Short mmCIF file of C-alpha atoms in Angstrom, two decimals:
data_model
loop_
_atom_site.label_atom_id
_atom_site.label_comp_id
_atom_site.label_asym_id
_atom_site.label_seq_id
_atom_site.Cartn_x
_atom_site.Cartn_y
_atom_site.Cartn_z
CA MET A 1 0.00 0.00 0.00
CA ALA A 2 1.24 3.47 -0.84
CA ARG A 3 2.58 5.61 1.95
CA THR A 4 0.27 8.58 2.49
CA GLU A 5 -0.11 11.64 4.69
CA GLN A 6 -3.11 12.43 6.90
CA GLN A 7 -4.98 9.35 5.70
CA ALA A 8 -8.25 8.37 7.33
CA PRO A 9 -11.13 6.21 6.15
CA GLU A 10 -14.09 7.83 4.41
CA THR A 11 -17.12 5.58 4.31
CA GLY A 12 -20.83 5.91 3.84
CA SER A 13 -22.88 8.77 2.50
CA ARG A 14 -23.52 10.60 5.77
CA LEU A 15 -22.35 14.19 5.61
CA LYS A 16 -19.32 14.75 7.84
CA VAL A 17 -16.03 16.60 8.02
CA GLU A 18 -13.63 15.27 5.42
CA THR A 19 -10.53 13.91 7.11
CA HIS A 20 -8.53 13.39 3.95
CA GLY A 21 -5.78 15.90 3.44
CA ILE A 22 -3.09 15.64 0.78
CA ASN A 23 -3.02 11.85 0.93
CA VAL A 24 -3.83 9.51 -1.93
CA ILE A 25 -7.48 8.43 -2.06
CA GLY A 26 -7.77 4.65 -1.70
CA ASP A 27 -9.37 2.56 -4.45
CA ALA A 28 -12.35 1.68 -2.24
CA GLU A 29 -13.25 5.36 -1.87
CA ARG A 30 -12.92 6.39 -5.51
CA ARG A 31 -16.34 6.81 -7.02
CA GLY A 32 -18.36 8.68 -9.59
CA ARG A 33 -18.06 9.34 -13.31
CA PRO A 34 -16.35 12.09 -15.31
CA ARG A 35 -19.69 13.81 -15.95
CA ASP A 36 -19.98 14.41 -12.19
CA LEU A 37 -17.27 17.03 -12.66
CA PHE A 38 -19.79 19.21 -14.48
CA TRP A 39 -21.48 20.28 -11.22
CA PRO A 40 -18.57 21.74 -9.24
CA TRP A 41 -17.09 23.48 -12.28
CA PHE A 42 -20.37 24.92 -13.52
CA GLY A 43 -21.38 26.00 -10.00
CA ALA A 44 -18.04 27.74 -9.49
CA ASN A 45 -18.24 29.70 -12.75
CA VAL A 46 -21.93 30.58 -13.18
CA SER A 47 -21.40 33.77 -11.18
CA ILE A 48 -23.04 37.01 -12.29
CA LEU A 49 -19.46 38.33 -12.24
CA GLY A 50 -19.23 36.83 -15.73
CA LEU A 51 -21.44 39.68 -16.96
CA SER A 52 -18.98 42.20 -15.56
CA TYR A 53 -16.18 40.67 -17.59
CA GLY A 54 -17.96 42.10 -20.63
CA SER A 55 -17.22 45.57 -19.29
CA PHE A 56 -13.67 44.59 -18.36
CA ALA A 57 -13.01 43.31 -21.90
CA LEU A 58 -14.37 46.43 -23.59
CA GLY A 59 -12.13 48.43 -21.27
CA PHE A 60 -9.19 47.29 -23.40
CA GLY A 61 -10.54 49.44 -26.24
CA ILE A 62 -11.81 46.68 -28.52
CA SER A 63 -15.10 46.06 -30.32
CA PHE A 64 -17.90 43.65 -29.45
CA TRP A 65 -16.77 41.09 -32.01
CA GLN A 66 -13.14 41.31 -30.98
CA ALA A 67 -14.12 40.85 -27.34
CA THR A 68 -16.33 37.89 -28.24
CA VAL A 69 -13.53 36.13 -30.10
CA ALA A 70 -11.09 36.91 -27.29
CA GLY A 71 -13.59 35.47 -24.81
CA VAL A 72 -14.20 32.25 -26.72
CA ILE A 73 -10.49 31.61 -27.20
CA GLY A 74 -9.41 32.76 -23.75
CA ILE A 75 -12.12 31.01 -21.76
CA VAL A 76 -12.20 27.69 -23.62
CA PHE A 77 -8.42 27.38 -23.97
CA SER A 78 -7.73 28.26 -20.34
CA PHE A 79 -10.32 25.81 -19.05
CA LEU A 80 -9.00 23.17 -21.45
CA LEU A 81 -5.71 23.50 -19.55
CA CYS A 82 -7.70 22.74 -16.39
CA GLY A 83 -9.14 19.68 -18.09
CA PHE A 84 -5.70 18.35 -18.96
CA ILE A 85 -4.43 18.83 -15.41
CA ALA A 86 -7.61 17.24 -14.02
CA VAL A 87 -6.50 14.01 -15.70
CA ALA A 88 -3.58 13.92 -13.26
CA GLY A 89 -6.11 13.68 -10.45
CA LYS A 90 -7.58 10.42 -11.64
CA ARG A 91 -4.10 9.08 -12.48
CA GLY A 92 -2.67 9.89 -9.07
CA SER A 93 -5.72 10.33 -6.78
CA ALA A 94 -4.03 13.17 -4.88
CA PRO A 95 -4.50 16.96 -4.88
CA THR A 96 -3.04 19.01 -7.71
CA MET A 97 -0.20 20.52 -5.75
CA THR A 98 0.78 17.14 -4.32
CA LEU A 99 1.01 15.63 -7.80
CA SER A 100 3.19 18.60 -8.72
CA ARG A 101 5.90 17.05 -6.54
CA ALA A 102 6.70 14.66 -9.39
CA ALA A 103 8.09 17.60 -11.34
CA PHE A 104 9.62 19.71 -8.55
CA GLY A 105 10.56 17.19 -5.86
CA VAL A 106 8.86 16.64 -2.53
CA ARG A 107 10.25 19.73 -0.81
CA GLY A 108 11.08 21.59 -3.99
CA ASN A 109 7.35 21.74 -4.61
CA HIS A 110 6.93 24.06 -1.61
CA LEU A 111 7.53 27.10 -3.85
CA PRO A 112 4.77 26.42 -6.43
CA SER A 113 2.48 25.29 -3.59
CA ALA A 114 3.00 28.62 -1.84
CA ILE A 115 2.23 30.48 -5.09
CA SER A 116 -0.90 28.38 -5.51
CA TRP A 117 -1.95 29.14 -1.94
CA ILE A 118 -1.56 32.90 -2.43
CA LEU A 119 -3.58 32.77 -5.66
CA THR A 120 -6.49 30.77 -4.23
CA VAL A 121 -6.64 32.79 -1.02
CA GLY A 122 -6.62 35.92 -3.14
CA TRP A 123 -9.46 34.68 -5.32
CA GLU A 124 -11.64 33.60 -2.42
CA THR A 125 -11.05 37.02 -0.85
CA VAL A 126 -12.04 38.84 -4.07
CA LEU A 127 -15.22 36.75 -4.45
CA THR A 128 -16.24 37.27 -0.83
CA ALA A 129 -15.66 41.01 -1.15
CA LEU A 130 -17.78 41.16 -4.28
CA ALA A 131 -20.62 39.28 -2.60
CA THR A 132 -20.48 41.68 0.35
CA MET A 133 -20.53 44.80 -1.85
CA ALA A 134 -23.33 43.41 -4.02
CA THR A 135 -25.51 42.73 -0.98
CA ALA A 136 -24.97 46.26 0.31
CA THR A 137 -25.92 47.73 -3.07
CA VAL A 138 -29.14 45.71 -3.23
CA PHE A 139 -30.14 46.70 0.29
CA GLU A 140 -29.44 50.34 -0.49
CA ARG A 141 -31.68 50.26 -3.57
CA LEU A 142 -34.45 48.64 -1.54
CA GLY A 143 -34.18 51.34 1.10
CA TRP A 144 -33.13 48.85 3.76
CA GLY A 145 -29.78 50.49 4.38
CA GLY A 146 -26.53 49.74 2.60
CA GLY A 147 -23.94 51.14 4.96
CA THR A 148 -21.38 49.64 7.27
CA THR A 149 -23.82 47.54 9.27
CA THR A 150 -25.23 45.91 6.15
CA LYS A 151 -21.76 45.15 4.84
CA VAL A 152 -20.69 43.62 8.14
CA ILE A 153 -23.75 41.36 8.26
CA ALA A 154 -23.29 40.35 4.63
CA LEU A 155 -19.63 39.60 5.27
CA ILE A 156 -20.49 37.40 8.24
CA VAL A 157 -23.06 35.40 6.25
CA VAL A 158 -20.96 34.97 3.10
CA ALA A 159 -17.73 34.22 4.94
CA GLY A 160 -19.53 31.86 7.31
CA LEU A 161 -20.98 29.79 4.46
CA THR A 162 -17.66 29.72 2.63
CA VAL A 163 -15.58 28.73 5.65
CA LEU A 164 -18.12 26.10 6.75
CA SER A 165 -17.98 24.46 3.33
CA GLY A 166 -14.20 24.57 3.28
CA VAL A 167 -13.99 22.96 6.70
CA MET A 168 -16.53 20.22 5.92
CA GLY A 169 -14.77 19.35 2.69
CA PHE A 170 -15.44 17.40 -0.49
CA ASP A 171 -18.86 15.84 0.10
CA LEU A 172 -20.57 19.04 1.23
CA ILE A 173 -18.93 21.01 -1.57
CA MET A 174 -20.14 18.58 -4.24
CA ARG A 175 -23.70 18.71 -2.87
CA LEU A 176 -23.63 22.48 -2.44
CA GLN A 177 -22.35 23.04 -5.96
CA THR A 178 -25.23 21.03 -7.42
CA ILE A 179 -27.73 23.21 -5.55
CA ILE A 180 -25.91 26.40 -6.54
CA THR A 181 -25.89 25.27 -10.18
CA TRP A 182 -29.67 24.90 -10.36
CA ILE A 183 -30.58 28.03 -8.38
CA THR A 184 -28.11 30.37 -10.02
CA GLY A 185 -28.68 28.90 -13.46
CA VAL A 186 -32.43 29.53 -13.35
CA LEU A 187 -32.22 32.98 -11.75
CA THR A 188 -29.49 34.07 -14.15
CA VAL A 189 -31.74 33.24 -17.08
CA VAL A 190 -34.48 35.35 -15.48
CA TYR A 191 -32.01 38.22 -15.05
CA VAL A 192 -31.04 38.07 -18.71
CA ILE A 193 -34.70 38.16 -19.77
CA LEU A 194 -35.48 41.13 -17.51
CA VAL A 195 -32.63 43.32 -18.70
CA ALA A 196 -32.66 42.30 -22.37
CA GLY A 197 -34.52 45.52 -23.18
CA HIS A 198 -31.43 47.51 -22.15
CA VAL A 199 -29.44 46.06 -25.03
CA HIS A 200 -29.13 48.44 -28.00
CA TRP A 201 -27.34 46.84 -30.90
CA SER A 202 -26.79 50.13 -32.67
CA ALA A 203 -24.67 51.33 -29.75
CA VAL A 204 -22.89 48.00 -29.36
CA SER A 205 -22.00 47.74 -33.04
CA ALA A 206 -20.73 51.32 -33.02
CA VAL A 207 -17.98 50.54 -30.49
CA PRO A 208 -14.77 50.94 -32.54
CA ALA A 209 -12.34 48.09 -33.05
CA GLY A 210 -9.01 48.10 -31.30
CA SER A 211 -5.50 47.11 -32.28
CA ALA A 212 -4.01 43.63 -32.25
CA GLN A 213 -2.18 44.53 -29.05
CA GLN A 214 -5.42 45.53 -27.33
CA PHE A 215 -7.08 42.32 -28.51
CA ILE A 216 -4.23 40.23 -27.07
CA GLY A 217 -4.43 42.16 -23.80
CA ALA A 218 -8.13 41.33 -23.44
CA LEU A 219 -7.48 37.71 -24.41
CA VAL A 220 -4.80 37.27 -21.76
CA PHE A 221 -6.90 39.03 -19.13
CA LEU A 222 -9.79 36.65 -19.80
CA MET A 223 -7.46 33.65 -19.64
CA THR A 224 -6.10 34.72 -16.25
CA GLY A 225 -9.56 35.67 -14.98
CA PHE A 226 -11.03 32.28 -15.84
CA GLY A 227 -9.11 29.05 -16.47
CA LEU A 228 -5.63 30.13 -15.36
CA GLY A 229 -7.17 31.05 -12.02
CA TRP A 230 -8.18 27.40 -11.57
CA VAL A 231 -5.36 25.29 -13.07
CA ASN A 232 -3.64 24.88 -9.72
CA ALA A 233 -6.80 23.27 -8.31
CA ALA A 234 -7.97 21.27 -11.33
CA ALA A 235 -7.09 17.81 -9.99
CA ASP A 236 -8.55 18.39 -6.51
CA TYR A 237 -12.00 17.20 -7.60
CA SER A 238 -11.09 14.52 -10.15
CA ARG A 239 -8.90 12.69 -7.60
CA TYR A 240 -11.96 10.86 -6.25
CA LEU A 241 -12.72 9.31 -9.66
CA PRO A 242 -11.77 5.65 -10.32
CA ARG A 243 -8.54 5.13 -12.23
CA SER A 244 -10.52 3.50 -15.03
CA SER A 245 -12.38 6.76 -15.73
CA SER A 246 -12.06 8.08 -19.26
CA GLY A 247 -9.33 10.70 -19.58
CA ARG A 248 -11.19 12.29 -22.48
CA GLY A 249 -14.30 12.39 -20.32
CA VAL A 250 -12.42 14.15 -17.51
CA ILE A 251 -11.06 16.74 -19.95
CA GLY A 252 -14.37 17.21 -21.72
CA TRP A 253 -16.65 17.55 -18.70
CA THR A 254 -14.21 19.82 -16.86
CA THR A 255 -13.84 22.11 -19.86
CA PHE A 256 -17.53 22.11 -20.76
CA GLY A 257 -18.80 22.55 -17.19
CA ALA A 258 -16.41 25.42 -16.51
CA SER A 259 -16.74 27.21 -19.87
CA VAL A 260 -20.41 27.17 -20.82
CA ALA A 261 -21.73 29.69 -18.26
CA PRO A 262 -18.85 32.21 -18.58
CA LEU A 263 -19.20 32.21 -22.37
CA VAL A 264 -22.91 33.01 -22.28
CA LEU A 265 -22.53 35.58 -19.50
CA LEU A 266 -19.57 37.29 -21.16
CA VAL A 267 -21.40 37.79 -24.45
CA PHE A 268 -24.47 39.20 -22.73
CA GLY A 269 -22.25 41.36 -20.52
CA LEU A 270 -20.61 42.75 -23.67
CA LEU A 271 -24.04 43.64 -25.04
CA LEU A 272 -25.01 45.45 -21.83
CA ALA A 273 -21.71 47.30 -21.40
CA GLY A 274 -21.59 48.28 -25.06
CA SER A 275 -25.14 49.65 -24.86
CA SER A 276 -24.49 51.99 -21.91
CA PRO A 277 -21.26 53.92 -21.25
CA GLU A 278 -22.64 54.81 -17.79
CA LEU A 279 -23.12 51.15 -16.85
CA ASN A 280 -19.74 50.31 -18.29
CA THR A 281 -18.08 52.88 -16.03
CA SER A 282 -20.06 51.85 -12.93
CA VAL A 283 -19.04 48.20 -13.26
CA ALA A 284 -15.39 49.14 -12.76
CA ALA A 285 -16.15 50.44 -9.25
CA ASP A 286 -18.72 47.82 -8.20
CA PRO A 287 -18.76 44.90 -10.68
CA ILE A 288 -21.83 43.17 -9.24
CA GLY A 289 -23.76 45.98 -7.60
CA ALA A 290 -23.74 48.10 -10.76
CA LEU A 291 -25.78 45.41 -12.51
CA THR A 292 -28.70 46.04 -10.14
CA THR A 293 -29.26 49.55 -11.46
CA ILE A 294 -31.11 48.23 -14.52
CA LEU A 295 -33.32 45.80 -12.59
CA PRO A 296 -36.92 46.25 -11.38
CA LEU A 297 -37.15 46.50 -7.61
CA TRP A 298 -39.11 43.25 -7.23
CA PHE A 299 -36.19 41.21 -8.60
CA LEU A 300 -33.51 42.73 -6.38
CA VAL A 301 -33.81 40.08 -3.66
CA PRO A 302 -33.61 37.16 -6.14
CA PHE A 303 -30.68 38.97 -7.76
CA ALA A 304 -28.92 39.20 -4.40
CA ILE A 305 -29.45 35.46 -3.96
CA VAL A 306 -28.05 34.55 -7.37
CA ALA A 307 -25.13 36.96 -7.02
CA VAL A 308 -24.12 35.77 -3.57
CA LEU A 309 -24.57 32.05 -4.32
CA GLY A 310 -22.64 32.32 -7.58
CA LEU A 311 -19.72 34.03 -5.87
CA VAL A 312 -19.86 31.64 -2.92
CA GLY A 313 -19.70 28.73 -5.38
CA GLY A 314 -16.32 29.96 -6.58
CA ALA A 315 -15.08 30.92 -3.11
CA VAL A 316 -15.93 27.48 -1.73
CA LEU A 317 -13.78 25.70 -4.30
CA ASP A 318 -10.99 28.19 -3.66
CA ILE A 319 -10.95 27.81 0.11
CA TYR A 320 -10.92 24.01 -0.21
CA SER A 321 -8.01 24.07 -2.67
CA SER A 322 -6.15 26.80 -0.79
CA GLY A 323 -6.15 24.58 2.28
CA LEU A 324 -4.71 21.70 0.26
CA SER A 325 -2.06 24.01 -1.20
CA LEU A 326 -1.12 25.17 2.29
CA LEU A 327 -0.58 21.56 3.34
CA SER A 328 1.42 20.84 0.19
CA ALA A 329 3.60 23.84 1.04
CA GLY A 330 4.69 22.02 4.20
CA LEU A 331 2.31 23.11 6.97
CA ARG A 332 1.50 20.05 9.09
CA ILE A 333 -2.01 20.56 10.38
CA PRO A 334 -5.32 18.83 9.56
CA ARG A 335 -7.02 19.88 6.32
CA TYR A 336 -9.98 21.47 8.12
CA ALA A 337 -7.60 23.55 10.25
CA ALA A 338 -5.87 24.78 7.09
CA ALA A 339 -9.29 25.84 5.75
CA LEU A 340 -9.87 27.80 8.97
CA VAL A 341 -6.52 29.56 8.63
CA ASP A 342 -7.39 30.55 5.08
CA GLY A 343 -10.82 31.70 6.23
CA VAL A 344 -9.31 34.13 8.71
CA ILE A 345 -7.01 35.58 6.05
CA MET A 346 -9.92 35.78 3.60
CA ILE A 347 -12.02 37.77 6.07
CA ALA A 348 -9.16 40.18 6.78
CA GLY A 349 -8.59 40.72 3.07
CA THR A 350 -12.29 41.25 2.44
CA VAL A 351 -12.46 43.91 5.15
CA TYR A 352 -9.63 45.77 3.44
CA ILE A 353 -11.19 45.61 -0.03
CA VAL A 354 -14.71 46.53 1.11
CA PHE A 355 -13.83 49.32 3.52
CA PHE A 356 -10.39 50.62 2.43
CA GLY A 357 -9.60 49.21 -1.02
CA GLY A 358 -10.58 52.07 -3.32
CA THR A 359 -11.20 51.43 -7.02
CA PHE A 360 -11.70 47.74 -7.58
CA LEU A 361 -10.89 47.04 -11.23
CA GLY A 362 -7.31 48.27 -11.26
CA GLN A 363 -6.37 46.25 -8.18
CA PHE A 364 -8.18 43.23 -9.59
CA GLN A 365 -6.34 43.38 -12.91
CA GLY A 366 -3.05 43.84 -11.10
CA PHE A 367 -3.73 40.86 -8.86
CA LEU A 368 -4.63 38.61 -11.79
CA THR A 369 -1.70 39.49 -14.03
CA THR A 370 0.90 39.50 -11.26
CA LEU A 371 0.02 36.04 -9.93
CA GLY A 372 -1.02 34.82 -13.37
CA VAL A 373 2.61 34.91 -14.52
CA PRO A 374 4.13 32.38 -12.04
CA VAL A 375 0.99 30.24 -12.17
CA ALA A 376 1.21 30.16 -15.98
CA ALA A 377 4.87 29.12 -15.70
CA TRP A 378 3.95 26.34 -13.26
CA CYS A 379 1.11 25.25 -15.54
CA GLY A 380 3.51 24.95 -18.47
CA VAL A 381 5.91 22.80 -16.43
CA MET A 382 3.08 20.63 -15.08
CA LEU A 383 1.49 20.06 -18.50
CA ALA A 384 4.78 19.10 -20.13
CA ASP A 385 5.66 16.80 -17.23
CA MET A 386 2.27 15.06 -17.55
CA LEU A 387 2.65 14.75 -21.33
CA LEU A 388 5.99 13.00 -20.90
CA ARG A 389 4.61 10.39 -18.50
CA ARG A 390 3.32 7.05 -19.74
CA ARG A 391 2.42 5.56 -16.35
CA ASP A 392 0.40 6.57 -13.30
CA TYR A 393 2.18 8.33 -10.47
CA ALA A 394 4.12 6.26 -7.95
CA GLU A 395 1.97 7.22 -4.98
CA ALA A 396 4.35 6.39 -2.15
CA ASP A 397 7.18 8.41 -3.69
CA LEU A 398 5.06 11.58 -3.73
CA TYR A 399 5.61 11.67 0.04
CA ASP A 400 9.18 10.28 0.26
CA ARG A 401 12.10 12.67 -0.19
CA ARG A 402 14.32 9.68 -0.99
CA GLY A 403 11.92 8.33 -3.59
CA ARG A 404 12.09 8.53 -7.37
CA TYR A 405 10.78 12.10 -7.50
CA GLY A 406 13.57 13.38 -5.29
CA ASP A 407 13.71 16.05 -2.62
CA VAL A 408 14.44 19.34 -4.44
CA ARG A 409 14.69 19.57 -8.22
CA PHE A 410 16.45 22.84 -8.87
CA GLY A 411 15.95 22.85 -12.64
CA PRO A 412 12.14 23.23 -12.65
CA ILE A 413 12.32 25.68 -9.72
CA ALA A 414 14.83 27.83 -11.58
CA LEU A 415 12.61 27.67 -14.66
CA ILE A 416 9.64 29.01 -12.67
CA VAL A 417 11.78 31.85 -11.31
CA VAL A 418 13.25 32.79 -14.69
CA ALA A 419 9.88 32.58 -16.49
CA THR A 420 8.32 34.75 -13.78
CA VAL A 421 11.09 37.38 -13.98
CA VAL A 422 10.71 37.51 -17.76
CA GLY A 423 6.92 37.49 -17.54
CA TRP A 424 6.70 40.33 -15.01
CA GLY A 425 8.93 42.35 -17.30
CA LEU A 426 6.30 42.09 -20.05
CA VAL A 427 3.12 43.01 -18.12
CA THR A 428 1.86 46.36 -16.81
CA ASN A 429 -1.02 47.72 -14.77
CA ALA A 430 -1.27 51.49 -14.56
CA SER A 431 -4.31 51.42 -12.24
CA ALA A 432 -2.46 49.63 -9.42
CA SER A 433 0.29 51.92 -8.13
CA TRP A 434 2.06 49.10 -6.30
CA LEU A 435 2.79 47.42 -9.66
CA HIS A 436 4.48 50.27 -11.51
CA TRP A 437 7.80 48.43 -11.30
CA GLN A 438 6.57 45.83 -13.83
CA GLY A 439 7.10 46.10 -17.58
CA TYR A 440 10.88 46.57 -17.29
CA LEU A 441 11.57 44.43 -20.38
CA LEU A 442 9.17 46.18 -22.76
CA ALA A 443 11.73 48.79 -23.81
CA PRO A 444 14.77 46.46 -24.04
CA PHE A 445 12.75 44.03 -26.16
CA GLY A 446 11.73 46.80 -28.56
CA LEU A 447 8.04 46.79 -27.56
CA GLY A 448 7.71 50.51 -26.91
CA GLY A 449 8.27 50.61 -23.15
CA ARG A 450 5.60 51.09 -20.48
CA GLU A 451 3.76 53.66 -22.63
CA GLY A 452 3.98 51.82 -25.95
CA SER A 453 1.34 49.90 -27.89
CA TRP A 454 2.33 46.57 -26.31
CA ALA A 455 2.25 47.87 -22.74
CA PHE A 456 -1.15 46.39 -21.87
CA ALA A 457 -1.03 43.26 -24.02
CA ASN A 458 0.18 41.31 -20.94
CA LEU A 459 2.44 39.14 -23.07
CA GLY A 460 4.26 38.01 -19.96
CA VAL A 461 1.53 35.51 -19.06
CA LEU A 462 1.76 33.79 -22.45
CA VAL A 463 5.56 33.90 -22.44
CA ALA A 464 5.72 32.29 -18.98
CA LEU A 465 3.29 29.53 -20.04
CA VAL A 466 5.21 28.74 -23.22
CA LEU A 467 8.62 28.90 -21.52
CA GLY A 468 7.54 26.51 -18.78
CA PHE A 469 6.05 24.05 -21.27
CA VAL A 470 8.69 24.08 -24.01
CA VAL A 471 11.76 24.03 -21.76
CA THR A 472 10.35 21.19 -19.64
CA LEU A 473 9.42 19.22 -22.74
CA LEU A 474 12.96 19.60 -24.10
CA VAL A 475 15.03 18.91 -20.99
CA SER A 476 12.96 16.60 -18.76
CA ARG A 477 12.36 13.57 -20.98
CA SER A 478 15.27 11.55 -19.62
CA ARG A 479 14.40 12.44 -16.02
CA VAL A 480 10.81 11.27 -16.42
CA ARG A 481 11.89 8.04 -18.14
CA ALA A 482 14.31 7.32 -15.29
CA GLN A 483 11.52 7.87 -12.76
CA GLU A 484 9.17 5.52 -14.55
CA ILE A 485 11.62 2.62 -14.78
CA ALA A 486 12.71 2.99 -11.15
CA ALA A 487 11.98 -0.07 -9.01
#
């Protein structure tokens, strides 16, 4: 039997706190079919926030059709990356950042695990903050008060539900995501019907087209905002599937479940934002709350429900995966305790964003592009490492520093660092003052500097992804073969 960490039996269907941590899931506990992956991925990405991405995309100075193409490519491709990494879950039956040890070594993997932890904690904080601000906006429109007290109560409710789900673990999350999928799916359709009259095609079609650089900038932003924000957690939910599950099914259901709602919401969000410059501007300050301004009063409460549940659906998956990343980074506490730690940090971060954070969009873009670079580099390394493997992971060696995967593999770690340094030199974010140091390679590479036409194309994310993938594919073949023939 494979050596594992924090292993405990999980039996029966009674809802209880999951005791599994970063250990391998035993054969007797693997269950389900690839199509079951539809529910958690759809529930995590059906958020009304998808409508706001329409405004974000147009903010790059591109037309409706350019933004639509950028959305289709960026969303589907980035979630396809999640689908590929989800296959590792059924091949190794361990969390994503534990399987990453095969490429980086048992302790060498602490660096990408720490990056993954920061990203997921950041995302759950952003989603919780958005839910809090949206609730306050709805209450204000209803005349029920939308000040500090309302925000505090909303924060307590949203954070409480998120932390509870993270602590309880996999079974509750899978059940909750199914409920969220149905409720938010139906209410989102109602929202679209109610506000369809605010779409004016003449105004939308009149939005001028942008340059190739602006198109690429929107494409990369949508990639980082959707699939690249999930790649580091993609195997956390497929690890419970039987080994005999179809790899194509895992890829297909993950990609389809995660992509379908964002695609529909993005296109409709583009139509709304392109029809009203005022709405487009308001979304930047309050991405969810601004969408209530075009609703009839009687639908504000249902809207609050769909907005909060959709955001909670994403936050729940994030807090679960952030806890697993924290354990993979070397912290030796139970999984539910790691979720509590992340919950405390999430609440503190939400308080800052809601009460002291200022303009939201600039900070949000800065957060995505800054962390998107090292995550893209890790994703490239992970994908290439998986592509080179012909056998399932050697489970025991994922936890043994003397095993075939080694302790610290300096090559992949150095590749992450170099790809990140290069990537940060090719991205900018003028709205976030704390990121003005980025973009230092734009001038040396002949791309016009921080004020040139390539300044906001965010090429660094793509460069980091390609560097991680290509270099690993070229230099790691012999290492992987040696691991797979090891006794």
